[in-house]
PDB file of C-alpha atoms and ligand atoms in Angstrom:
ATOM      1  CA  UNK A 129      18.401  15.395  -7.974  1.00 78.00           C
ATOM      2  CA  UNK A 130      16.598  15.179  -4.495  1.00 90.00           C
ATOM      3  CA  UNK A 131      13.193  13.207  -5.134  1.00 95.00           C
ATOM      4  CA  UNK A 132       9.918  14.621  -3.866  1.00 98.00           C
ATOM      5  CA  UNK A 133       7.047  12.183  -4.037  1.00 98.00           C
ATOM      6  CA  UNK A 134       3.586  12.039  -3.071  1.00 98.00           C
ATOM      7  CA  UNK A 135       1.767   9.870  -0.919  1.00 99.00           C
ATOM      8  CA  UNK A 136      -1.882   9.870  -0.655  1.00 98.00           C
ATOM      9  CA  UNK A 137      -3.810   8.225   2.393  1.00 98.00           C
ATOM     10  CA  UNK A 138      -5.503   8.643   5.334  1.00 98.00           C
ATOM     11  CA  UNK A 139      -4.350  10.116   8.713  1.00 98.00           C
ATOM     12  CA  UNK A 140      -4.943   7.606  11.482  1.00 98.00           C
ATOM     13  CA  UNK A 141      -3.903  10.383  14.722  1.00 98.00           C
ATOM     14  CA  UNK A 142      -3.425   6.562  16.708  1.00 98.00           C
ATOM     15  CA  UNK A 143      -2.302   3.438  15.409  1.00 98.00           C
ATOM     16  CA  UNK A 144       0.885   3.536  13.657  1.00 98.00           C
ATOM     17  CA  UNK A 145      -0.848   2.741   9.425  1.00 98.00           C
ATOM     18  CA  UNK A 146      -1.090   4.772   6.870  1.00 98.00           C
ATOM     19  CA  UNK A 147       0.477   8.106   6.783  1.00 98.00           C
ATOM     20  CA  UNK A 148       2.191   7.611  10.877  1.00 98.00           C
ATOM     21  CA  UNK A 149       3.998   4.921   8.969  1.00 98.00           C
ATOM     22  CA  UNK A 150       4.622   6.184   5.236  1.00 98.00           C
ATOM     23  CA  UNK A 151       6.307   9.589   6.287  1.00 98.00           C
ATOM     24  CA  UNK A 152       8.801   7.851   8.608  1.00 98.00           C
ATOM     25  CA  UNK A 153       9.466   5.123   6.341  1.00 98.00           C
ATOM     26  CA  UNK A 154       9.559   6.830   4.092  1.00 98.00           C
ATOM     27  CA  UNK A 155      11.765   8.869   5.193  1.00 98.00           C
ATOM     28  CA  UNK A 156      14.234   7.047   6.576  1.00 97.00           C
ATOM     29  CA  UNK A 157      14.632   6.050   2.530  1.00 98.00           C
ATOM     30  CA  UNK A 158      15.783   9.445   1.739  1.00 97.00           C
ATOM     31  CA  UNK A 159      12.653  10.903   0.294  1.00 98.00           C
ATOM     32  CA  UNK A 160      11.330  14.096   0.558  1.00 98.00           C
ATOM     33  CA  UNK A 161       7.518  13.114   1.120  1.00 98.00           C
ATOM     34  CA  UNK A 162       5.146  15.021   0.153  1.00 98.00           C
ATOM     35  CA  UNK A 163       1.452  14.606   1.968  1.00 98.00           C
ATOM     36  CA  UNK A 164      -2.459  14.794   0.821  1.00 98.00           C
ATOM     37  CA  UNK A 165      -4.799  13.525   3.674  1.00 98.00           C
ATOM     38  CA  UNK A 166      -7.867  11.681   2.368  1.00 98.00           C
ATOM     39  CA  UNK A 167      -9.359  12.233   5.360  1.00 98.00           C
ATOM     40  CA  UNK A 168      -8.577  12.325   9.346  1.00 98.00           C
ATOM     41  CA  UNK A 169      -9.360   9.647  11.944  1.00 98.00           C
ATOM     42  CA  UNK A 170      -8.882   9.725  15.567  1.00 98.00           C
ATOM     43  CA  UNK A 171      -7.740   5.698  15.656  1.00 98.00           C
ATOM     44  CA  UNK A 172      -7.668   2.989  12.830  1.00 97.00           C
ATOM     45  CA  UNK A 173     -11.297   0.988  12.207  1.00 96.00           C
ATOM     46  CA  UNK A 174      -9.413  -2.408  12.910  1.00 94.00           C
ATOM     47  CA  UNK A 175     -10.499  -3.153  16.404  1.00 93.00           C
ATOM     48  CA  UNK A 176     -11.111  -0.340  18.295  1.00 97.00           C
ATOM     49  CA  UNK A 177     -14.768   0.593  19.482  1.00 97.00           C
ATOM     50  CA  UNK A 178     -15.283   3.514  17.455  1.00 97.00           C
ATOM     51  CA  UNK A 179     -13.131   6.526  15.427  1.00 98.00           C
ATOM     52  CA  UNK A 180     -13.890   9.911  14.827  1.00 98.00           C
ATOM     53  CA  UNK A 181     -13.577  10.495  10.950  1.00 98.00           C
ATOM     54  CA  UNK A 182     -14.053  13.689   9.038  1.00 98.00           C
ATOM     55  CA  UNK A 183     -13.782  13.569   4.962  1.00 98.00           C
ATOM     56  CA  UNK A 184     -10.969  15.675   3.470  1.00 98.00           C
ATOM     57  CA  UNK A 185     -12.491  14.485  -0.080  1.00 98.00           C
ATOM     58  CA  UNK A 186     -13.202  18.329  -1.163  1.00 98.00           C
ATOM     59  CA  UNK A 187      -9.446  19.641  -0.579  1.00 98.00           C
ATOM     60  CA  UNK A 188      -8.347  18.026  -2.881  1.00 98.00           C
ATOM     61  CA  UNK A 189      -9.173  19.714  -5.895  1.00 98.00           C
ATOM     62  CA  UNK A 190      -8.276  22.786  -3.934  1.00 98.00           C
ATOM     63  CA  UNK A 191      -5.147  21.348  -3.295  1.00 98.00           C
ATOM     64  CA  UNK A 192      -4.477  20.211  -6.976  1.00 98.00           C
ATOM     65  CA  UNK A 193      -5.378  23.453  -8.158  1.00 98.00           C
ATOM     66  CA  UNK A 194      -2.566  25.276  -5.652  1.00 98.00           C
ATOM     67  CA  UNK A 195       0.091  22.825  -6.648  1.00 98.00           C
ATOM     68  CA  UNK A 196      -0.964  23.251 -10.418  1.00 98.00           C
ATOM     69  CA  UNK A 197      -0.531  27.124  -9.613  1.00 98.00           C
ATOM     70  CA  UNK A 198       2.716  26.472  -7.578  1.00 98.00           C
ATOM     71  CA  UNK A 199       4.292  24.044 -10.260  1.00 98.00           C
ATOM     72  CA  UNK A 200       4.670  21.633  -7.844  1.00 98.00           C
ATOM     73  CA  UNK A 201       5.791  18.350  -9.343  1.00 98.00           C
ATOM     74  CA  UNK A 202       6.306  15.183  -7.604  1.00 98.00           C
ATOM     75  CA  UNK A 203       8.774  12.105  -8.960  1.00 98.00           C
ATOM     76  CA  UNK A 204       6.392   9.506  -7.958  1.00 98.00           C
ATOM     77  CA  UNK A 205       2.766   9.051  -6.573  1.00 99.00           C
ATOM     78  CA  UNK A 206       1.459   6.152  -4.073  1.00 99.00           C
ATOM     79  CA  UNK A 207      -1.476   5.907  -2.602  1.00 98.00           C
ATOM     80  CA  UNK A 208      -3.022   3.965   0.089  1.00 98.00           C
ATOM     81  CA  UNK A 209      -6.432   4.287   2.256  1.00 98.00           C
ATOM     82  CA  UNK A 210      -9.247   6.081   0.650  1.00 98.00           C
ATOM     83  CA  UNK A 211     -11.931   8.546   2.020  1.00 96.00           C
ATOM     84  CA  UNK A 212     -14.889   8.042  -0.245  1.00 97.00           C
ATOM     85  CA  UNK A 213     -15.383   6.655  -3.820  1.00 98.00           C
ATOM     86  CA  UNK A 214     -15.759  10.398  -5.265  1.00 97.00           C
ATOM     87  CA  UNK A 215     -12.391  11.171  -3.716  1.00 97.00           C
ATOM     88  CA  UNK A 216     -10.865   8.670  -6.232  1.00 98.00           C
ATOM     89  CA  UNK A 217     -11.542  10.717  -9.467  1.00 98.00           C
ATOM     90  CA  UNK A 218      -9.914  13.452  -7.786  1.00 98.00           C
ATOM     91  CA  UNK A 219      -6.858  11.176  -7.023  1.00 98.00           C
ATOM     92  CA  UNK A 220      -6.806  10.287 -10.671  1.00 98.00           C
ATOM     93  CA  UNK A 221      -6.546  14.101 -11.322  1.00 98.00           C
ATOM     94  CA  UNK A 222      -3.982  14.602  -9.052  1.00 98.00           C
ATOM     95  CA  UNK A 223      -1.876  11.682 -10.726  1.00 98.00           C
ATOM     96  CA  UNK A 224      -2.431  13.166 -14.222  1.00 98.00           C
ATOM     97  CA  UNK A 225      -1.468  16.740 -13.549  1.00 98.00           C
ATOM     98  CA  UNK A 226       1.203  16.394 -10.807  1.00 98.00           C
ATOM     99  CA  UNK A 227       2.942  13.225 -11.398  1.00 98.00           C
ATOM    100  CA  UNK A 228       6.309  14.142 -13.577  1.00 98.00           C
ATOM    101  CA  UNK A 229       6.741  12.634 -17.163  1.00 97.00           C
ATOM    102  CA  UNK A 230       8.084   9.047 -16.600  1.00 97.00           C
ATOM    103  CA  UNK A 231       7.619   8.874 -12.673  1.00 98.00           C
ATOM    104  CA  UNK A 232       5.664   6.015 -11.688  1.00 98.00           C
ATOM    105  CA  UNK A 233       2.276   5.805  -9.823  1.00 98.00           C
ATOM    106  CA  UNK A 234       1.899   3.042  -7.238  1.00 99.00           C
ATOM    107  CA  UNK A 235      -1.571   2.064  -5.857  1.00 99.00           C
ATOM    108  CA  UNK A 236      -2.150   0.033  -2.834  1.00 98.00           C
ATOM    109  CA  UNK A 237      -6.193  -0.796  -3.086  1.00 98.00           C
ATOM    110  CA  UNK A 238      -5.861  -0.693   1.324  1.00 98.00           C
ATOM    111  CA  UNK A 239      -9.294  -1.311   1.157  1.00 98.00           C
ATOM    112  CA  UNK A 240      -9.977  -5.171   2.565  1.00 97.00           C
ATOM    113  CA  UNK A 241      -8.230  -8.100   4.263  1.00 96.00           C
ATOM    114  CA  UNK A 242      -9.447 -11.768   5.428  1.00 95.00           C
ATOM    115  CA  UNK A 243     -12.022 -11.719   3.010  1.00 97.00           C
ATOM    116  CA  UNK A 244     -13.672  -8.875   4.285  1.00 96.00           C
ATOM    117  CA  UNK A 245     -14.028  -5.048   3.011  1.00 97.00           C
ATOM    118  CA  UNK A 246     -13.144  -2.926   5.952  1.00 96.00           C
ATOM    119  CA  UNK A 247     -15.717  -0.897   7.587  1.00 94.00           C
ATOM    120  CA  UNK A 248     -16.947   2.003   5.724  1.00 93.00           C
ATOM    121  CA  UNK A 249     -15.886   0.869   2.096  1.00 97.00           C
ATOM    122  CA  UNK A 250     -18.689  -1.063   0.338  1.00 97.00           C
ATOM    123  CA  UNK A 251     -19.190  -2.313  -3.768  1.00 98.00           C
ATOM    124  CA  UNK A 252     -19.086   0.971  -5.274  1.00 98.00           C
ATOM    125  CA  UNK A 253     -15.896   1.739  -3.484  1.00 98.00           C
ATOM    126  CA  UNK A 254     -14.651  -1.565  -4.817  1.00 98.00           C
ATOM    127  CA  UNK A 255     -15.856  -0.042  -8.531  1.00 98.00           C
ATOM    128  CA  UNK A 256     -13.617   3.058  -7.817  1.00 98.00           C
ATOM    129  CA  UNK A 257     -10.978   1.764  -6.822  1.00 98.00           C
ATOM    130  CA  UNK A 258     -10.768  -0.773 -10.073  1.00 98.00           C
ATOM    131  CA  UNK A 259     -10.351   2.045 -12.273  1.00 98.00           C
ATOM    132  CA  UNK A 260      -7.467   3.711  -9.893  1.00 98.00           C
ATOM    133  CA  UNK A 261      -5.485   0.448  -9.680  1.00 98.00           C
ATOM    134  CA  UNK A 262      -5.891  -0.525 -13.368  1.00 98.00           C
ATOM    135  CA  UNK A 263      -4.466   3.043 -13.948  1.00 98.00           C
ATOM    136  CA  UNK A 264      -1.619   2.491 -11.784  1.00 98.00           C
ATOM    137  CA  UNK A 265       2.079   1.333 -12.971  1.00 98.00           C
ATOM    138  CA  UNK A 266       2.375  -1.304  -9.808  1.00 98.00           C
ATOM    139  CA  UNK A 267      -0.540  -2.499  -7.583  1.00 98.00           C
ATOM    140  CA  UNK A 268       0.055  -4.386  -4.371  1.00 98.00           C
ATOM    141  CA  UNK A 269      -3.177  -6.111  -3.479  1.00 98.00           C
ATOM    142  CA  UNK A 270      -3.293  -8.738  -1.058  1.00 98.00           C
ATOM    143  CA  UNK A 271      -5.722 -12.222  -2.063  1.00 98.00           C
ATOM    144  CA  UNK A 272      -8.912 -10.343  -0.850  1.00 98.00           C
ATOM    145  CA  UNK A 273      -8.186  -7.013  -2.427  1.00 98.00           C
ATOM    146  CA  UNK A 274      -6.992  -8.784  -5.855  1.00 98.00           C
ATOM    147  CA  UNK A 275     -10.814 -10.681  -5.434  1.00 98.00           C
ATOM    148  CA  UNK A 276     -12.566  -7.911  -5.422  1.00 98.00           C
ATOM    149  CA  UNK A 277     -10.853  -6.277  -8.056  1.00 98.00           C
ATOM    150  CA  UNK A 278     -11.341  -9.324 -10.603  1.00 98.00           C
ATOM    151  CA  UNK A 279     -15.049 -10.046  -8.699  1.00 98.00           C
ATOM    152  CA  UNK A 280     -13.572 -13.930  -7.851  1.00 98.00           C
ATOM    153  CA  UNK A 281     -14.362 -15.450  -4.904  1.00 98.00           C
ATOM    154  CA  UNK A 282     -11.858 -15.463  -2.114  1.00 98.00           C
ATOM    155  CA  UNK A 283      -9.974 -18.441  -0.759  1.00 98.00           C
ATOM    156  CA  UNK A 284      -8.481 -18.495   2.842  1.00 96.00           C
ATOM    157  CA  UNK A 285      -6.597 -21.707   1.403  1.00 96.00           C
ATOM    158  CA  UNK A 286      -5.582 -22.144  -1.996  1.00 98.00           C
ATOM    159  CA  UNK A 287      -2.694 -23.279  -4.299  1.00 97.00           C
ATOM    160  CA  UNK A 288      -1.121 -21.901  -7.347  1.00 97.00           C
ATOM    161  CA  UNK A 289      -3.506 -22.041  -9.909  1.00 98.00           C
ATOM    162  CA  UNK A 290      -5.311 -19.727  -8.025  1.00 98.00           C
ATOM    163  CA  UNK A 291      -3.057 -16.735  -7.750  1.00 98.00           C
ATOM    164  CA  UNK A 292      -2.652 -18.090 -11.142  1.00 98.00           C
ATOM    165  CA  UNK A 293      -5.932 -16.929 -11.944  1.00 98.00           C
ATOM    166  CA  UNK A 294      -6.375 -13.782 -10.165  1.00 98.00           C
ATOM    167  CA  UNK A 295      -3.056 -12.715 -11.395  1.00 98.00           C
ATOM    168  CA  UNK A 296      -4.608 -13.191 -15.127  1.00 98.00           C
ATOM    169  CA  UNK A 297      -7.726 -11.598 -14.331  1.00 98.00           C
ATOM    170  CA  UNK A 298      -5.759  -8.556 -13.110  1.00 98.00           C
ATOM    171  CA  UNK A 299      -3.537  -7.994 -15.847  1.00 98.00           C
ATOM    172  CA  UNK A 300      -6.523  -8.697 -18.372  1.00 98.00           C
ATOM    173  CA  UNK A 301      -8.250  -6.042 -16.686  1.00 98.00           C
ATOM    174  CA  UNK A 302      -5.357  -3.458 -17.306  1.00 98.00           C
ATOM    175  CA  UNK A 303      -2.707  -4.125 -14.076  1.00 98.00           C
ATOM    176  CA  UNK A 304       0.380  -3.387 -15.100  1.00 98.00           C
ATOM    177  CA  UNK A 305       3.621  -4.798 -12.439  1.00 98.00           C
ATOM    178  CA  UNK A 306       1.891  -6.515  -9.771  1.00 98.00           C
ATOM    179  CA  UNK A 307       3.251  -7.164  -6.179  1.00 98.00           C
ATOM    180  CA  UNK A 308       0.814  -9.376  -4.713  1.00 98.00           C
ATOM    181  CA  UNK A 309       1.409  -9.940  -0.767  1.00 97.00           C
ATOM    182  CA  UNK A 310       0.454 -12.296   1.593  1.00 96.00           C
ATOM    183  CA  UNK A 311       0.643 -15.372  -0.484  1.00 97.00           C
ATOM    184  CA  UNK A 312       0.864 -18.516   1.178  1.00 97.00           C
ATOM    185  CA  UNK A 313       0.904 -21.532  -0.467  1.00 97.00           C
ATOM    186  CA  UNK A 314       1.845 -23.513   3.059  1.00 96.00           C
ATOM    187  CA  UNK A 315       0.696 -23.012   6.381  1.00 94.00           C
ATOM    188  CA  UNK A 316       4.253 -22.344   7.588  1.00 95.00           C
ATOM    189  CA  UNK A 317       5.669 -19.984   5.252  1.00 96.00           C
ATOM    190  CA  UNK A 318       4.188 -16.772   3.141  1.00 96.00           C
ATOM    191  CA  UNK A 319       5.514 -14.370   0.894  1.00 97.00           C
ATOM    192  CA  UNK A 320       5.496 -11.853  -1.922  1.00 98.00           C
ATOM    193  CA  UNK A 321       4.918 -12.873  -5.419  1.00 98.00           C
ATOM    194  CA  UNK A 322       6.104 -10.158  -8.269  1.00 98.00           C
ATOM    195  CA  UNK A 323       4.590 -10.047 -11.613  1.00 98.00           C
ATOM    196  CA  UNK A 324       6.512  -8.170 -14.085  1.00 96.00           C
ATOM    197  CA  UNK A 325       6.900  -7.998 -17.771  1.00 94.00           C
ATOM    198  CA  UNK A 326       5.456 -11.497 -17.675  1.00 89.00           C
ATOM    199  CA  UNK A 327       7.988 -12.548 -15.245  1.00 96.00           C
ATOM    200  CA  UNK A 328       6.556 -14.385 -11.988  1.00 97.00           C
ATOM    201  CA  UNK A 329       8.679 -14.109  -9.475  1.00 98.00           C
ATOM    202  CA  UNK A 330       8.015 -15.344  -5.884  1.00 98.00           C
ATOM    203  CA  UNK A 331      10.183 -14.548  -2.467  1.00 98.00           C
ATOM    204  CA  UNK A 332       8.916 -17.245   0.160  1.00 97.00           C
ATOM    205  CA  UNK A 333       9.893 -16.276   3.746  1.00 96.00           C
ATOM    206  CA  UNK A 334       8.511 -17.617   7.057  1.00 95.00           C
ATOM    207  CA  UNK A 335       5.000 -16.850   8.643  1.00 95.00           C
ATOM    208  CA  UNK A 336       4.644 -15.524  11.721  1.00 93.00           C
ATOM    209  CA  UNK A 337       1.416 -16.695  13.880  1.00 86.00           C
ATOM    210  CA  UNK A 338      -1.026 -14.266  14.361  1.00 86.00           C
ATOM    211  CA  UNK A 339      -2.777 -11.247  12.541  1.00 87.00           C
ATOM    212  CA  UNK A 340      -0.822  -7.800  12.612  1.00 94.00           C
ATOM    213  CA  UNK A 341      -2.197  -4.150  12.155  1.00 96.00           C
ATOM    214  CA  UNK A 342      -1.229  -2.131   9.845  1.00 96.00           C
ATOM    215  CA  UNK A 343       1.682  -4.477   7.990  1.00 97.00           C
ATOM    216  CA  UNK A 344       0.284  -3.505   4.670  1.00 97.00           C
ATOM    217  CA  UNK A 345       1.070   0.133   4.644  1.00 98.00           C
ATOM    218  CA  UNK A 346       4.262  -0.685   6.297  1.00 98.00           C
ATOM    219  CA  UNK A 347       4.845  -3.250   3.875  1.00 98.00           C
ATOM    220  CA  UNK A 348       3.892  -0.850   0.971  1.00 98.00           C
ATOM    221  CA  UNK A 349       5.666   2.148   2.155  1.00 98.00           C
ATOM    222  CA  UNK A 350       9.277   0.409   2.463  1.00 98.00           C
ATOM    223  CA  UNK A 351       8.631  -0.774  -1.448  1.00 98.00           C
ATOM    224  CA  UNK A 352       8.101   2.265  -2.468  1.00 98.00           C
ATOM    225  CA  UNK A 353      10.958   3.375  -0.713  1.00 98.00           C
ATOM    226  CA  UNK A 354      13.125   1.123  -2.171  1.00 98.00           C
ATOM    227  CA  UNK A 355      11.393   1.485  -5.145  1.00 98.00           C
ATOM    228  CA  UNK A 356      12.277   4.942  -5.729  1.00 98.00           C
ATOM    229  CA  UNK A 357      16.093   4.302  -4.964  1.00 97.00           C
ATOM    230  CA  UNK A 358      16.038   2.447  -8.102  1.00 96.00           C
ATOM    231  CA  UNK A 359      15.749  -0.852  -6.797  1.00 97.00           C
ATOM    232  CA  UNK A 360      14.037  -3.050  -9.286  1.00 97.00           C
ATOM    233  CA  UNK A 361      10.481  -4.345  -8.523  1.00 98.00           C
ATOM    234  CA  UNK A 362      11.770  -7.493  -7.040  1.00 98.00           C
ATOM    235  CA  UNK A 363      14.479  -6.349  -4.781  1.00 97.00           C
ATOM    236  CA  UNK A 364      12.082  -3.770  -3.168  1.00 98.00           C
ATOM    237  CA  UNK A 365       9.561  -6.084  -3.103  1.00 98.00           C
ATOM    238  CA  UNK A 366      12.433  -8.578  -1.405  1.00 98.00           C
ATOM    239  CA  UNK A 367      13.578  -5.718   1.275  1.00 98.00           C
ATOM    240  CA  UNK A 368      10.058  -4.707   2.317  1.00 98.00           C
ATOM    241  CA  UNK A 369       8.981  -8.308   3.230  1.00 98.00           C
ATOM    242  CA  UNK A 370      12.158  -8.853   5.375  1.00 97.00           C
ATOM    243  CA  UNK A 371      11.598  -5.025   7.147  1.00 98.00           C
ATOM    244  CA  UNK A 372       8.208  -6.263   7.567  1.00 97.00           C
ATOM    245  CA  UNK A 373       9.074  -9.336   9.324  1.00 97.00           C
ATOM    246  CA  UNK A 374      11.373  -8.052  11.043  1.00 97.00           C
ATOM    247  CA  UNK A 375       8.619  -5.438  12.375  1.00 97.00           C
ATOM    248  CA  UNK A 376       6.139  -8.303  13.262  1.00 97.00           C
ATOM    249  CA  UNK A 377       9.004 -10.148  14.961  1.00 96.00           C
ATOM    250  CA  UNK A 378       9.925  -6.989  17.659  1.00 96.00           C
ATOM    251  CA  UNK A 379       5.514  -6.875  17.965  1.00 96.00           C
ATOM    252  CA  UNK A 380       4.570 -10.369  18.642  1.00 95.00           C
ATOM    253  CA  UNK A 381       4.217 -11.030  22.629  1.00 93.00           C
ATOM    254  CA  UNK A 382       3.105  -7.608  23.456  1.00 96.00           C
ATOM    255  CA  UNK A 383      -0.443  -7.815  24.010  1.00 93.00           C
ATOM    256  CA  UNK A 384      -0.985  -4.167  24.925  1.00 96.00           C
ATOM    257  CA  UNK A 385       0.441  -3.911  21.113  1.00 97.00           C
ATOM    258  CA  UNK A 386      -2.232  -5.420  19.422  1.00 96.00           C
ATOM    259  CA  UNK A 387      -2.935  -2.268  17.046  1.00 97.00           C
ATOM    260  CA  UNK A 388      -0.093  -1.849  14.992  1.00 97.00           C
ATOM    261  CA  UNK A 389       3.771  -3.009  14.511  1.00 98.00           C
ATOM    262  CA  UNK A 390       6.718  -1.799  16.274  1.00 98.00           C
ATOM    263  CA  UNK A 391       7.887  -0.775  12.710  1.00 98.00           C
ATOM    264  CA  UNK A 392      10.423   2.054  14.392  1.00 98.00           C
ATOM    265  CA  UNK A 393      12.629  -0.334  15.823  1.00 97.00           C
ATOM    266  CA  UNK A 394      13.162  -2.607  12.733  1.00 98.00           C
ATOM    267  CA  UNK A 395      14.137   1.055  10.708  1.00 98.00           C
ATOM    268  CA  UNK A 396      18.482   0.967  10.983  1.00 97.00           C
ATOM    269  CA  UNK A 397      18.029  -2.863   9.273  1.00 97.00           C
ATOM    270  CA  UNK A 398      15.623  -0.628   6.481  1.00 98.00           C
ATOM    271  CA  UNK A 399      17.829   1.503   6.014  1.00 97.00           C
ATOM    272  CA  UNK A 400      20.998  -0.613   5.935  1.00 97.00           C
ATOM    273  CA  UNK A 401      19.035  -2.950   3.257  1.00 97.00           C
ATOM    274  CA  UNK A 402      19.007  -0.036   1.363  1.00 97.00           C
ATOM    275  CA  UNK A 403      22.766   0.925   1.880  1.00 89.00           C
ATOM    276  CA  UNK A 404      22.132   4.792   1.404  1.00 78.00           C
ATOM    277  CA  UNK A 405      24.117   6.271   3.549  1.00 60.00           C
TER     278      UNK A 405
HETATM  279  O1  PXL B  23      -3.938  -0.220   7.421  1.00 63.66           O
HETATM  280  C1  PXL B  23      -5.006   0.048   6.605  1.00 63.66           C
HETATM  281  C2  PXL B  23      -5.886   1.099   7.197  1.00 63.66           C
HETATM  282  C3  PXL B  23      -5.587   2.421   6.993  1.00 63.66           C
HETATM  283  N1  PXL B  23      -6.344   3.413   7.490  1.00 63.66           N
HETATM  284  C4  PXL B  23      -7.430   3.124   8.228  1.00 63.66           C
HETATM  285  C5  PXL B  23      -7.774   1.808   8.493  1.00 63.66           C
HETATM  286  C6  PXL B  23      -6.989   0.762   7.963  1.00 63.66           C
HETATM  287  C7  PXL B  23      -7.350  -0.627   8.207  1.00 63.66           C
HETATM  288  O2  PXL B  23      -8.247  -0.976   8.907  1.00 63.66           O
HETATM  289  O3  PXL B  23      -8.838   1.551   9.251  1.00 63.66           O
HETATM  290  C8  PXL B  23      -8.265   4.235   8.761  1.00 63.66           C
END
């Protein structure tokens, strides 16, 4: 059966994250990809001087109630950036009606990064978005986001009995798989660590100097596309970090590039990583 899934973020018009990157991606993994904009924005908030922004937060149950009306269905639900804390009850809705028996829901909390909450988002967003993650069948925080969803403090340098901690924390709280990225346990490599079914799993790669837009939605979109071609947790987890590397490694050098990652031109390795066609 062709696989219709649902991705839930925000549309950034410039600055290749969120939906400009999950519908190509996406894509390019064979998916039909079904949209619900959480709200529009003329540019990213990560370093330019302003954005436009208007709130899409009331569609959605107007958009929930059409589908419900429509039978639309979708195989699998991920979400990413978030317009407002109301919005996320209305997410949750969306995932309970629409979501087909058995398909999984994927949340990325897209809501911090360096330690800080990005602008806009403040603690009762943080609340929210607690209850949508611990609802979710994978999470992939990064160290601040999995902070502020277990309220511990965040460390810029740490070692393993710290993601030892917040990885406990999570799945006390009700996390199910976990796919925790950016964790660096030395100052020349990072990676993604995989919790699953008690399993810890870790895939170390090099680090690349140097802060890059956008990566997590990139990163998170090419899991879920492998993901959803049946790849287990790991593997996907495995593929997305090299795409995403790969990505950073066709960015870094271009100054007038500073807002995002070339994540086009790293697609035919996606795509051959996932040997589809
Ligand atoms: O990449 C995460 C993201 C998504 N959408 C918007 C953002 C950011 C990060 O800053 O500002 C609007």
């Amino acid at each position: 059966m062709y696989k219709r899934i649902l991705t839930i973020q925000d549309v950034s018009c410039v600055g290749q994250c969120s939906l400009t990157a999950a519908l190509p991606i996406l894509s390019a993994a064979g998916l039909e990809t079904a949209i619900l904009p959480s709200a529009v924005l003329s540019n990213h908030t990560g370093g330019f001087s302003g954005w436009t922004f208007t709130d899409l937060t009331e569609d959605m149950p107007k958009i929930r109630e059409r589908w419900e009306l429509e039978n639309i269905e979708f195989a699998a639900v991920y979400t990413g950036y978030l317009g407002s804390a109301k919005q996320i009850d209305y997410v949750k809705d969306i995932v309970k009606s629409r979501l087909v028996s058995g398909g999984r829901f994927i949340a990325d909390p897209a809501m911090a990064d360096n330690g800080k909450l990005y602008t806009g988002f403040d603690a009762n967003f943080v609340e929210e978005m607690k209850k949508l993650c611990f609802s979710a069948d994978i999470i992939l925080p990064n160290i601040t986001e999995a902070a502020l969803l277990t309220d511990s403090e965040y460390k810029e340098t740490y070692d393993r009995s710290y993601t030892d901690m917040l990885t406990e924390k999570l799945l006390k709280s009700g996390a199910k798989t976990i796919v925790f990225t950016g964790i660096s346990y030395k100052p020349e490599t990072t990676g993604v660590l995989v919790i699953e079914n008690g399993e810890r799993k870790y895939y170390e790669h090099r680090k690349i100097a140097g802060g890059f837009h956008g990566t997590g939605d990139v990163y998170a979109s090419a899991f879920v596309g492998a993901l959803e071609n049946n790849l287990p947790a790991f593997e996907a987890a495995k593929i997305a970090a090299d795409y995403t590397l790969e990505c950073i490694e066709k960015t870094k050098g271009d100054d007038l590039h500073w807002y995002g990652v070339k994540f086009e031109c790293a697609l035919p390795s996606y795509i051959k990583a996932l040997n589809l066609f």
